[in-house]
PDB file of C-alpha atoms and ligand atoms in Angstrom:
ATOM      1  CA  UNK A   8       0.000   0.000   0.000  1.00 97.00           C
ATOM      2  CA  UNK A   9       1.406   3.370  -1.054  1.00 97.00           C
ATOM      3  CA  UNK A  10       0.095   6.649   0.342  1.00 95.00           C
ATOM      4  CA  UNK A  11      -0.352   9.327  -2.334  1.00 96.00           C
ATOM      5  CA  UNK A  12      -0.041  12.840  -0.923  1.00 94.00           C
ATOM      6  CA  UNK A  13      -0.005  13.930   2.677  1.00 89.00           C
ATOM      7  CA  UNK A  14      -0.947  16.700   5.063  1.00 84.00           C
ATOM      8  CA  UNK A  15       1.170  19.858   5.032  1.00 83.00           C
ATOM      9  CA  UNK A  16       2.907  18.769   8.219  1.00 82.00           C
ATOM     10  CA  UNK A  17       3.781  15.251   7.032  1.00 83.00           C
ATOM     11  CA  UNK A  18       7.564  14.799   7.243  1.00 81.00           C
ATOM     12  CA  UNK A  19       9.860  14.509   4.221  1.00 81.00           C
ATOM     13  CA  UNK A  20       7.858  16.280   1.569  1.00 83.00           C
ATOM     14  CA  UNK A  21       4.548  17.293   3.096  1.00 88.00           C
ATOM     15  CA  UNK A  22       1.732  17.167   0.577  1.00 91.00           C
ATOM     16  CA  UNK A  23       3.944  16.320  -2.388  1.00 95.00           C
ATOM     17  CA  UNK A  24       5.059  12.745  -1.906  1.00 96.00           C
ATOM     18  CA  UNK A  25       4.442   9.051  -2.338  1.00 97.00           C
ATOM     19  CA  UNK A  26       5.009   7.026   0.829  1.00 96.00           C
ATOM     20  CA  UNK A  27       7.021   4.874   0.475  1.00 96.00           C
ATOM     21  CA  UNK A  28       8.484   6.214  -2.748  1.00 97.00           C
ATOM     22  CA  UNK A  29      10.836   3.366  -3.680  1.00 98.00           C
ATOM     23  CA  UNK A  30       9.936  -0.281  -3.223  1.00 98.00           C
ATOM     24  CA  UNK A  31      10.127  -3.707  -4.830  1.00 98.00           C
ATOM     25  CA  UNK A  32       7.239  -5.822  -6.111  1.00 98.00           C
ATOM     26  CA  UNK A  33       7.247  -9.145  -7.970  1.00 98.00           C
ATOM     27  CA  UNK A  34       5.173 -10.189 -10.971  1.00 98.00           C
ATOM     28  CA  UNK A  35       1.490 -10.402 -10.095  1.00 98.00           C
ATOM     29  CA  UNK A  36       1.805  -8.148  -7.024  1.00 98.00           C
ATOM     30  CA  UNK A  37      -1.000  -5.641  -6.629  1.00 98.00           C
ATOM     31  CA  UNK A  38       0.117  -2.175  -5.492  1.00 98.00           C
ATOM     32  CA  UNK A  39      -2.734  -0.294  -3.852  1.00 98.00           C
ATOM     33  CA  UNK A  40      -2.266   3.477  -4.088  1.00 97.00           C
ATOM     34  CA  UNK A  41      -4.314   5.287  -1.436  1.00 95.00           C
ATOM     35  CA  UNK A  42      -4.989   8.982  -2.097  1.00 94.00           C
ATOM     36  CA  UNK A  43      -4.687  11.016   1.072  1.00 89.00           C
ATOM     37  CA  UNK A  44      -4.121  14.415   2.593  1.00 83.00           C
ATOM     38  CA  UNK A  45      -5.905  17.709   2.124  1.00 80.00           C
ATOM     39  CA  UNK A  46      -5.506  19.677  -0.018  1.00 79.00           C
ATOM     40  CA  UNK A  47      -4.632  17.170  -2.719  1.00 89.00           C
ATOM     41  CA  UNK A  48      -5.217  16.391  -6.393  1.00 95.00           C
ATOM     42  CA  UNK A  49      -2.634  13.887  -7.563  1.00 97.00           C
ATOM     43  CA  UNK A  50      -1.881  11.267 -10.205  1.00 97.00           C
ATOM     44  CA  UNK A  51       0.293   8.189 -10.602  1.00 98.00           C
ATOM     45  CA  UNK A  52       1.767   8.552 -14.080  1.00 98.00           C
ATOM     46  CA  UNK A  53       4.497   6.344 -15.533  1.00 98.00           C
ATOM     47  CA  UNK A  54       7.649   8.126 -16.735  1.00 98.00           C
ATOM     48  CA  UNK A  55      11.223   7.076 -17.417  1.00 98.00           C
ATOM     49  CA  UNK A  56      14.542   7.459 -15.635  1.00 98.00           C
ATOM     50  CA  UNK A  57      15.732   9.954 -18.233  1.00 98.00           C
ATOM     51  CA  UNK A  58      12.558  12.082 -18.237  1.00 98.00           C
ATOM     52  CA  UNK A  59      11.164  11.816 -14.713  1.00 98.00           C
ATOM     53  CA  UNK A  60       8.370  14.361 -15.190  1.00 98.00           C
ATOM     54  CA  UNK A  61       7.131  13.385 -18.661  1.00 98.00           C
ATOM     55  CA  UNK A  62       4.663  10.600 -19.473  1.00 98.00           C
ATOM     56  CA  UNK A  63       6.274   7.472 -20.909  1.00 98.00           C
ATOM     57  CA  UNK A  64       4.878   6.427 -24.296  1.00 97.00           C
ATOM     58  CA  UNK A  65       2.555   3.510 -23.580  1.00 96.00           C
ATOM     59  CA  UNK A  66       2.832   4.093 -19.834  1.00 97.00           C
ATOM     60  CA  UNK A  67       0.134   3.779 -17.184  1.00 97.00           C
ATOM     61  CA  UNK A  68      -1.733   6.736 -15.707  1.00 97.00           C
ATOM     62  CA  UNK A  69      -4.313   6.890 -12.939  1.00 97.00           C
ATOM     63  CA  UNK A  70      -5.630  10.293 -13.998  1.00 96.00           C
ATOM     64  CA  UNK A  71      -6.136  12.968 -11.347  1.00 96.00           C
ATOM     65  CA  UNK A  72      -7.825  12.220  -8.049  1.00 96.00           C
ATOM     66  CA  UNK A  73      -8.878  15.178  -5.936  1.00 93.00           C
ATOM     67  CA  UNK A  74      -9.132  15.031  -2.159  1.00 88.00           C
ATOM     68  CA  UNK A  75     -12.075  17.229  -1.235  1.00 84.00           C
ATOM     69  CA  UNK A  76     -12.517  16.439   2.454  1.00 81.00           C
ATOM     70  CA  UNK A  77     -10.148  16.050   5.396  1.00 79.00           C
ATOM     71  CA  UNK A  78      -9.108  12.416   5.281  1.00 74.00           C
ATOM     72  CA  UNK A  79      -7.978  12.006   8.867  1.00 73.00           C
ATOM     73  CA  UNK A  80     -11.473  11.241  10.082  1.00 70.00           C
ATOM     74  CA  UNK A  81     -11.741   7.647   8.861  1.00 73.00           C
ATOM     75  CA  UNK A  82     -13.444   8.468   5.569  1.00 78.00           C
ATOM     76  CA  UNK A  83     -12.940   5.640   3.017  1.00 86.00           C
ATOM     77  CA  UNK A  84     -10.222   6.945   0.709  1.00 91.00           C
ATOM     78  CA  UNK A  85      -9.849   6.817  -3.070  1.00 94.00           C
ATOM     79  CA  UNK A  86      -7.736   3.876  -4.193  1.00 96.00           C
ATOM     80  CA  UNK A  87      -6.107   2.615  -7.361  1.00 97.00           C
ATOM     81  CA  UNK A  88      -4.726  -0.864  -7.935  1.00 98.00           C
ATOM     82  CA  UNK A  89      -1.750  -1.415 -10.191  1.00 98.00           C
ATOM     83  CA  UNK A  90      -0.528  -4.941 -10.972  1.00 98.00           C
ATOM     84  CA  UNK A  91       3.129  -5.682 -11.731  1.00 98.00           C
ATOM     85  CA  UNK A  92       3.520  -7.514 -15.045  1.00 98.00           C
ATOM     86  CA  UNK A  93       7.320  -7.351 -15.439  1.00 98.00           C
ATOM     87  CA  UNK A  94       9.564  -7.116 -12.414  1.00 98.00           C
ATOM     88  CA  UNK A  95      12.793  -7.402 -14.398  1.00 98.00           C
ATOM     89  CA  UNK A  96      13.131  -3.669 -15.113  1.00 97.00           C
ATOM     90  CA  UNK A  97      12.587  -0.597 -12.924  1.00 98.00           C
ATOM     91  CA  UNK A  98       9.236   1.194 -13.177  1.00 98.00           C
ATOM     92  CA  UNK A  99       9.383   4.974 -12.697  1.00 98.00           C
ATOM     93  CA  UNK A 100       6.406   7.241 -12.003  1.00 98.00           C
ATOM     94  CA  UNK A 101       5.483  10.790 -11.005  1.00 98.00           C
ATOM     95  CA  UNK A 102       2.545  13.027 -10.126  1.00 98.00           C
ATOM     96  CA  UNK A 103       1.557  15.196 -13.089  1.00 98.00           C
ATOM     97  CA  UNK A 104      -0.385  17.831 -11.137  1.00 97.00           C
ATOM     98  CA  UNK A 105       0.723  21.428 -11.861  1.00 97.00           C
ATOM     99  CA  UNK A 106      -1.321  23.186  -9.173  1.00 94.00           C
ATOM    100  CA  UNK A 107      -0.574  25.113  -7.035  1.00 92.00           C
ATOM    101  CA  UNK A 108       2.930  24.457  -8.350  1.00 93.00           C
ATOM    102  CA  UNK A 109       4.184  21.404 -10.262  1.00 97.00           C
ATOM    103  CA  UNK A 110       4.437  18.442  -7.901  1.00 96.00           C
ATOM    104  CA  UNK A 111       7.089  16.432  -9.781  1.00 98.00           C
ATOM    105  CA  UNK A 112       9.896  19.009  -9.306  1.00 97.00           C
ATOM    106  CA  UNK A 113       8.892  19.155  -5.641  1.00 96.00           C
ATOM    107  CA  UNK A 114       9.989  15.528  -5.481  1.00 96.00           C
ATOM    108  CA  UNK A 115       6.653  13.752  -5.991  1.00 97.00           C
ATOM    109  CA  UNK A 116       8.075  10.729  -7.802  1.00 98.00           C
ATOM    110  CA  UNK A 117       8.296   7.021  -7.129  1.00 98.00           C
ATOM    111  CA  UNK A 118      10.059   3.912  -8.348  1.00 98.00           C
ATOM    112  CA  UNK A 119       9.424   0.190  -8.288  1.00 98.00           C
ATOM    113  CA  UNK A 120      12.210  -2.415  -8.550  1.00 98.00           C
ATOM    114  CA  UNK A 121      15.178  -0.073  -8.738  1.00 98.00           C
ATOM    115  CA  UNK A 122      18.220  -2.280  -9.305  1.00 95.00           C
ATOM    116  CA  UNK A 123      20.711  -2.287  -6.437  1.00 93.00           C
ATOM    117  CA  UNK A 124      24.044  -0.820  -7.414  1.00 94.00           C
ATOM    118  CA  UNK A 125      22.734   0.705 -10.652  1.00 95.00           C
ATOM    119  CA  UNK A 126      23.572   4.307 -11.481  1.00 96.00           C
ATOM    120  CA  UNK A 127      19.836   4.636 -12.133  1.00 98.00           C
ATOM    121  CA  UNK A 128      19.126   4.971  -8.422  1.00 98.00           C
ATOM    122  CA  UNK A 129      16.015   6.407  -6.867  1.00 98.00           C
ATOM    123  CA  UNK A 130      17.928   9.398  -5.496  1.00 97.00           C
ATOM    124  CA  UNK A 131      19.352  10.168  -8.968  1.00 98.00           C
ATOM    125  CA  UNK A 132      15.828   9.928 -10.409  1.00 98.00           C
ATOM    126  CA  UNK A 133      14.373  12.231  -7.765  1.00 98.00           C
ATOM    127  CA  UNK A 134      17.243  14.723  -8.170  1.00 98.00           C
ATOM    128  CA  UNK A 135      16.597  14.833 -11.922  1.00 98.00           C
ATOM    129  CA  UNK A 136      12.875  15.388 -11.240  1.00 98.00           C
ATOM    130  CA  UNK A 137      13.713  18.317  -8.980  1.00 98.00           C
ATOM    131  CA  UNK A 138      15.577  19.928 -11.869  1.00 98.00           C
ATOM    132  CA  UNK A 139      12.816  19.382 -14.447  1.00 98.00           C
ATOM    133  CA  UNK A 140      11.676  22.611 -16.087  1.00 96.00           C
ATOM    134  CA  UNK A 141       8.488  21.147 -17.579  1.00 96.00           C
ATOM    135  CA  UNK A 142       5.959  18.591 -16.354  1.00 98.00           C
ATOM    136  CA  UNK A 143       3.919  16.574 -18.857  1.00 97.00           C
ATOM    137  CA  UNK A 144       0.193  16.464 -18.182  1.00 96.00           C
ATOM    138  CA  UNK A 145      -0.727  14.254 -21.136  1.00 94.00           C
ATOM    139  CA  UNK A 146      -3.125  11.439 -20.326  1.00 93.00           C
ATOM    140  CA  UNK A 147      -1.961   7.863 -20.766  1.00 94.00           C
ATOM    141  CA  UNK A 148      -4.069   4.721 -20.396  1.00 95.00           C
ATOM    142  CA  UNK A 149      -4.466   2.126 -17.698  1.00 96.00           C
ATOM    143  CA  UNK A 150      -2.071  -0.348 -19.283  1.00 96.00           C
ATOM    144  CA  UNK A 151       1.590   0.516 -18.820  1.00 98.00           C
ATOM    145  CA  UNK A 152       5.054  -0.875 -19.379  1.00 98.00           C
ATOM    146  CA  UNK A 153       5.758  -3.500 -16.723  1.00 98.00           C
ATOM    147  CA  UNK A 154       2.620  -2.670 -14.734  1.00 98.00           C
ATOM    148  CA  UNK A 155      -1.049  -2.190 -15.563  1.00 98.00           C
ATOM    149  CA  UNK A 156      -4.353  -1.379 -13.944  1.00 97.00           C
ATOM    150  CA  UNK A 157      -7.647  -2.920 -14.944  1.00 95.00           C
ATOM    151  CA  UNK A 158      -9.897  -0.122 -13.676  1.00 95.00           C
ATOM    152  CA  UNK A 159      -9.891   3.581 -12.906  1.00 95.00           C
ATOM    153  CA  UNK A 160      -9.357   4.715  -9.309  1.00 95.00           C
ATOM    154  CA  UNK A 161     -12.253   3.811  -7.031  1.00 94.00           C
ATOM    155  CA  UNK A 162     -13.412   7.134  -5.668  1.00 92.00           C
ATOM    156  CA  UNK A 163     -15.973   7.459  -2.848  1.00 90.00           C
ATOM    157  CA  UNK A 164     -18.586  10.150  -3.396  1.00 87.00           C
ATOM    158  CA  UNK A 165     -16.808  12.668  -1.108  1.00 85.00           C
ATOM    159  CA  UNK A 166     -13.969  12.900  -3.658  1.00 89.00           C
ATOM    160  CA  UNK A 167     -13.558  13.501  -7.377  1.00 89.00           C
ATOM    161  CA  UNK A 168     -11.560  12.078 -10.235  1.00 88.00           C
ATOM    162  CA  UNK A 169     -10.685  13.133 -13.758  1.00 91.00           C
ATOM    163  CA  UNK A 170      -9.486  10.642 -16.346  1.00 90.00           C
ATOM    164  CA  UNK A 171      -9.255  11.527 -20.016  1.00 86.00           C
ATOM    165  CA  UNK A 172      -7.362   8.500 -21.356  1.00 79.00           C
ATOM    166  CA  UNK A 173      -8.385   5.483 -23.351  1.00 67.00           C
ATOM    167  CA  UNK A 174      -9.797   3.500 -20.460  1.00 52.00           C
ATOM    168  CA  UNK A 175     -12.005   1.450 -22.771  1.00 37.00           C
ATOM    169  CA  UNK A 176      -8.978  -0.306 -24.207  1.00 41.00           C
ATOM    170  CA  UNK A 177      -7.747  -1.506 -20.840  1.00 43.00           C
ATOM    171  CA  UNK A 178      -7.383  -5.238 -20.429  1.00 43.00           C
ATOM    172  CA  UNK A 179      -6.754  -7.191 -17.284  1.00 38.00           C
ATOM    173  CA  UNK A 180      -3.014  -7.542 -16.689  1.00 43.00           C
ATOM    174  CA  UNK A 181      -1.479 -10.998 -16.495  1.00 38.00           C
ATOM    175  CA  UNK A 182      -1.609 -12.298 -12.957  1.00 36.00           C
ATOM    176  CA  UNK A 183      -3.854  -9.401 -12.125  1.00 35.00           C
ATOM    177  CA  UNK A 184      -6.715  -8.716  -9.846  1.00 35.00           C
ATOM    178  CA  UNK A 185      -9.732 -10.868  -9.517  1.00 31.00           C
ATOM    179  CA  UNK A 186     -13.181  -9.437  -9.286  1.00 29.00           C
ATOM    180  CA  UNK A 187     -12.837  -5.970 -10.713  1.00 29.00           C
ATOM    181  CA  UNK A 188     -11.646  -6.537 -14.253  1.00 27.00           C
ATOM    182  CA  UNK A 189     -13.947  -5.244 -16.917  1.00 28.00           C
ATOM    183  CA  UNK A 190     -14.099  -5.490 -20.665  1.00 25.00           C
ATOM    184  CA  UNK A 191     -15.061  -1.855 -20.895  1.00 27.00           C
ATOM    185  CA  UNK A 192     -12.436  -0.680 -18.415  1.00 29.00           C
ATOM    186  CA  UNK A 193     -14.852   1.881 -17.090  1.00 31.00           C
ATOM    187  CA  UNK A 194     -14.830   3.419 -13.650  1.00 33.00           C
ATOM    188  CA  UNK A 195     -16.097   1.256 -10.829  1.00 32.00           C
ATOM    189  CA  UNK A 196     -16.193   4.096  -8.282  1.00 33.00           C
ATOM    190  CA  UNK A 197     -19.620   5.273  -7.291  1.00 31.00           C
ATOM    191  CA  UNK A 198     -18.955   8.831  -8.391  1.00 34.00           C
ATOM    192  CA  UNK A 199     -17.543   8.063 -11.801  1.00 36.00           C
ATOM    193  CA  UNK A 200     -19.435   7.954 -15.002  1.00 32.00           C
ATOM    194  CA  UNK A 201     -18.488   5.271 -17.510  1.00 31.00           C
ATOM    195  CA  UNK A 202     -15.853   6.404 -19.943  1.00 33.00           C
ATOM    196  CA  UNK A 203     -15.851   5.310 -23.551  1.00 32.00           C
ATOM    197  CA  UNK A 204     -12.477   5.344 -25.265  1.00 33.00           C
ATOM    198  CA  UNK A 205     -10.936   8.798 -25.347  1.00 35.00           C
ATOM    199  CA  UNK A 206     -13.753  10.366 -23.390  1.00 35.00           C
ATOM    200  CA  UNK A 207     -13.558  12.293 -20.143  1.00 41.00           C
ATOM    201  CA  UNK A 208     -14.690  10.556 -17.003  1.00 42.00           C
ATOM    202  CA  UNK A 209     -15.409  13.014 -14.245  1.00 45.00           C
ATOM    203  CA  UNK A 210     -17.034  12.445 -10.924  1.00 41.00           C
ATOM    204  CA  UNK A 211     -17.938  14.933  -8.241  1.00 40.00           C
ATOM    205  CA  UNK A 212     -20.096  15.251  -5.196  1.00 37.00           C
ATOM    206  CA  UNK A 213     -23.234  17.277  -4.698  1.00 34.00           C
ATOM    207  CA  UNK A 214     -21.413  19.969  -2.700  1.00 35.00           C
ATOM    208  CA  UNK A 215     -19.107  20.570  -5.621  1.00 36.00           C
ATOM    209  CA  UNK A 216     -22.125  20.710  -7.908  1.00 33.00           C
ATOM    210  CA  UNK A 217     -23.576  23.471  -5.759  1.00 31.00           C
ATOM    211  CA  UNK A 218     -20.308  25.396  -5.992  1.00 32.00           C
ATOM    212  CA  UNK A 219     -20.187  24.946  -9.733  1.00 32.00           C
ATOM    213  CA  UNK A 220     -23.855  25.902 -10.025  1.00 27.00           C
TER     214      UNK A 220
HETATM  215  C1  NAG B  17      -7.818  17.286   9.488  1.00 56.31           C
HETATM  216  O1  NAG B  17      -8.421  16.812  10.662  1.00 56.31           O
HETATM  217  C2  NAG B  17      -7.490  16.586  11.713  1.00 56.31           C
HETATM  218  C3  NAG B  17      -8.245  15.934  12.866  1.00 56.31           C
HETATM  219  O2  NAG B  17      -9.442  16.595  13.126  1.00 56.31           O
HETATM  220  C4  NAG B  17      -6.845  17.900  12.094  1.00 56.31           C
HETATM  221  O3  NAG B  17      -5.881  17.683  13.121  1.00 56.31           O
HETATM  222  C5  NAG B  17      -6.135  18.472  10.888  1.00 56.31           C
HETATM  223  O4  NAG B  17      -5.611  19.758  11.180  1.00 56.31           O
HETATM  224  C6  NAG B  17      -7.109  18.608   9.718  1.00 56.31           C
HETATM  225  N1  NAG B  17      -6.349  19.028   8.545  1.00 56.31           N
HETATM  226  C7  NAG B  17      -6.765  20.035   7.752  1.00 56.31           C
HETATM  227  C8  NAG B  17      -5.861  20.363   6.601  1.00 56.31           C
HETATM  228  O5  NAG B  17      -7.791  20.652   7.934  1.00 56.31           O
HETATM  229  C1  NAG B  18      -7.164  -3.836  -4.767  1.00 56.31           C
HETATM  230  O1  NAG B  18      -6.358  -4.949  -4.464  1.00 56.31           O
HETATM  231  C2  NAG B  18      -6.524  -5.397  -3.138  1.00 56.31           C
HETATM  232  C3  NAG B  18      -5.473  -6.469  -2.877  1.00 56.31           C
HETATM  233  O2  NAG B  18      -5.498  -7.443  -3.872  1.00 56.31           O
HETATM  234  C4  NAG B  18      -7.949  -5.895  -2.954  1.00 56.31           C
HETATM  235  O3  NAG B  18      -8.151  -6.294  -1.619  1.00 56.31           O
HETATM  236  C5  NAG B  18      -8.910  -4.750  -3.274  1.00 56.31           C
HETATM  237  O4  NAG B  18     -10.243  -5.214  -3.233  1.00 56.31           O
HETATM  238  C6  NAG B  18      -8.625  -4.186  -4.644  1.00 56.31           C
HETATM  239  N1  NAG B  18      -9.441  -3.012  -4.816  1.00 56.31           N
HETATM  240  C7  NAG B  18     -10.054  -2.750  -5.966  1.00 56.31           C
HETATM  241  C8  NAG B  18     -10.813  -1.494  -5.984  1.00 56.31           C
HETATM  242  O5  NAG B  18      -9.983  -3.504  -6.923  1.00 56.31           O
HETATM  243  C1  NAG B  19       8.189 -11.384 -14.751  1.00 56.31           C
HETATM  244  O1  NAG B  19       7.534 -11.328 -15.986  1.00 56.31           O
HETATM  245  C2  NAG B  19       8.369 -10.877 -17.059  1.00 56.31           C
HETATM  246  C3  NAG B  19       7.508 -10.713 -18.283  1.00 56.31           C
HETATM  247  O2  NAG B  19       6.849 -11.888 -18.586  1.00 56.31           O
HETATM  248  C4  NAG B  19       9.531 -11.850 -17.260  1.00 56.31           C
HETATM  249  O3  NAG B  19      10.398 -11.372 -18.281  1.00 56.31           O
HETATM  250  C5  NAG B  19      10.292 -11.968 -15.950  1.00 56.31           C
HETATM  251  O4  NAG B  19      11.319 -12.940 -16.083  1.00 56.31           O
HETATM  252  C6  NAG B  19       9.359 -12.364 -14.833  1.00 56.31           C
HETATM  253  N1  NAG B  19      10.091 -12.364 -13.574  1.00 56.31           N
HETATM  254  C7  NAG B  19      10.351 -13.486 -12.888  1.00 56.31           C
HETATM  255  C8  NAG B  19      11.118 -13.311 -11.614  1.00 56.31           C
HETATM  256  O5  NAG B  19       9.968 -14.591 -13.247  1.00 56.31           O
HETATM  257  C1  NAG B  20      -7.625  18.127 -10.553  1.00 56.31           C
HETATM  258  O1  NAG B  20      -6.550  18.618 -11.321  1.00 56.31           O
HETATM  259  C2  NAG B  20      -6.818  18.695 -12.699  1.00 56.31           C
HETATM  260  C3  NAG B  20      -5.549  19.148 -13.395  1.00 56.31           C
HETATM  261  O2  NAG B  20      -5.048  20.342 -12.821  1.00 56.31           O
HETATM  262  C4  NAG B  20      -7.964  19.646 -12.960  1.00 56.31           C
HETATM  263  O3  NAG B  20      -8.254  19.699 -14.337  1.00 56.31           O
HETATM  264  C5  NAG B  20      -9.178  19.159 -12.219  1.00 56.31           C
HETATM  265  O4  NAG B  20     -10.227  20.073 -12.375  1.00 56.31           O
HETATM  266  C6  NAG B  20      -8.843  19.010 -10.753  1.00 56.31           C
HETATM  267  N1  NAG B  20     -10.013  18.541 -10.035  1.00 56.31           N
HETATM  268  C7  NAG B  20     -10.707  17.449 -10.296  1.00 56.31           C
HETATM  269  C8  NAG B  20     -11.928  17.235  -9.508  1.00 56.31           C
HETATM  270  O5  NAG B  20     -10.359  16.634 -11.159  1.00 56.31           O
HETATM  271 CU1   CU B  21       0.758  15.365  -6.644  1.00 56.31          CU
END
């Protein structure tokens, strides 16, 4: 389980972090990303060692998930499951949010299966992210390189999500989850609308609707 985002007073990065941010996971492992902290509106977007803050071609992307209520009170939190399909190479990812300032250069990056002794270390990756002058917001799909999801984040009605990728083309990863795979790859969260390929899936609660209205 990886915590996505934190409260302002969380050590080592405050709001802008994945906790833990570097870990190992074998083929078939399911990583559960739990979106947390207020304020927060984060993503888990696959990148590469050489371009830490740009989406990798063919990489995975959760889309944005916005934390709209204080999450310390036991509210069920938004979650996203990612299944490892190839543990033989490192998997690099970042948060593509630009507001209030880009999260990736603030250090909001993570890595799975970094190879011990390699020059491509997590600290080198994070240092490169901190020097990035641009952050790519392009939307990828659920299926990535070495890891894939079979569904959009599950987002309770107190929260919101925005996914603009080709979710309809998602297929269940090898060794993946049971129970929640879907031929349409649409959102299974109660606040999401189903997303045909290339369409925008957006969910929001009634309070937000009032604000928008
Ligand atoms: C969230 O709630 C906790 C517990 O009530 C409180 O300590 C904390 O300050 C709150 N955080 C924000 C950002 O309001
Ligand atoms: C995510 O994976 C965990 C562990 O396999 C499972 O318990 C949970 O139900 C899954 N959640 C969703 C939304 O698929
Ligand atoms: C994990 O799966 C990938 C892709 O099929 C394969 O290349 C790799 O050898 C597997 N890892 C192990 C430890 O079997
Ligand atoms: C989250 O961030 C994205 C990108 O900045 C923004 O378009 C979206 O409106 C925000 N909120 C929600 C609910 O997705
Ligand atoms: Cu973020």
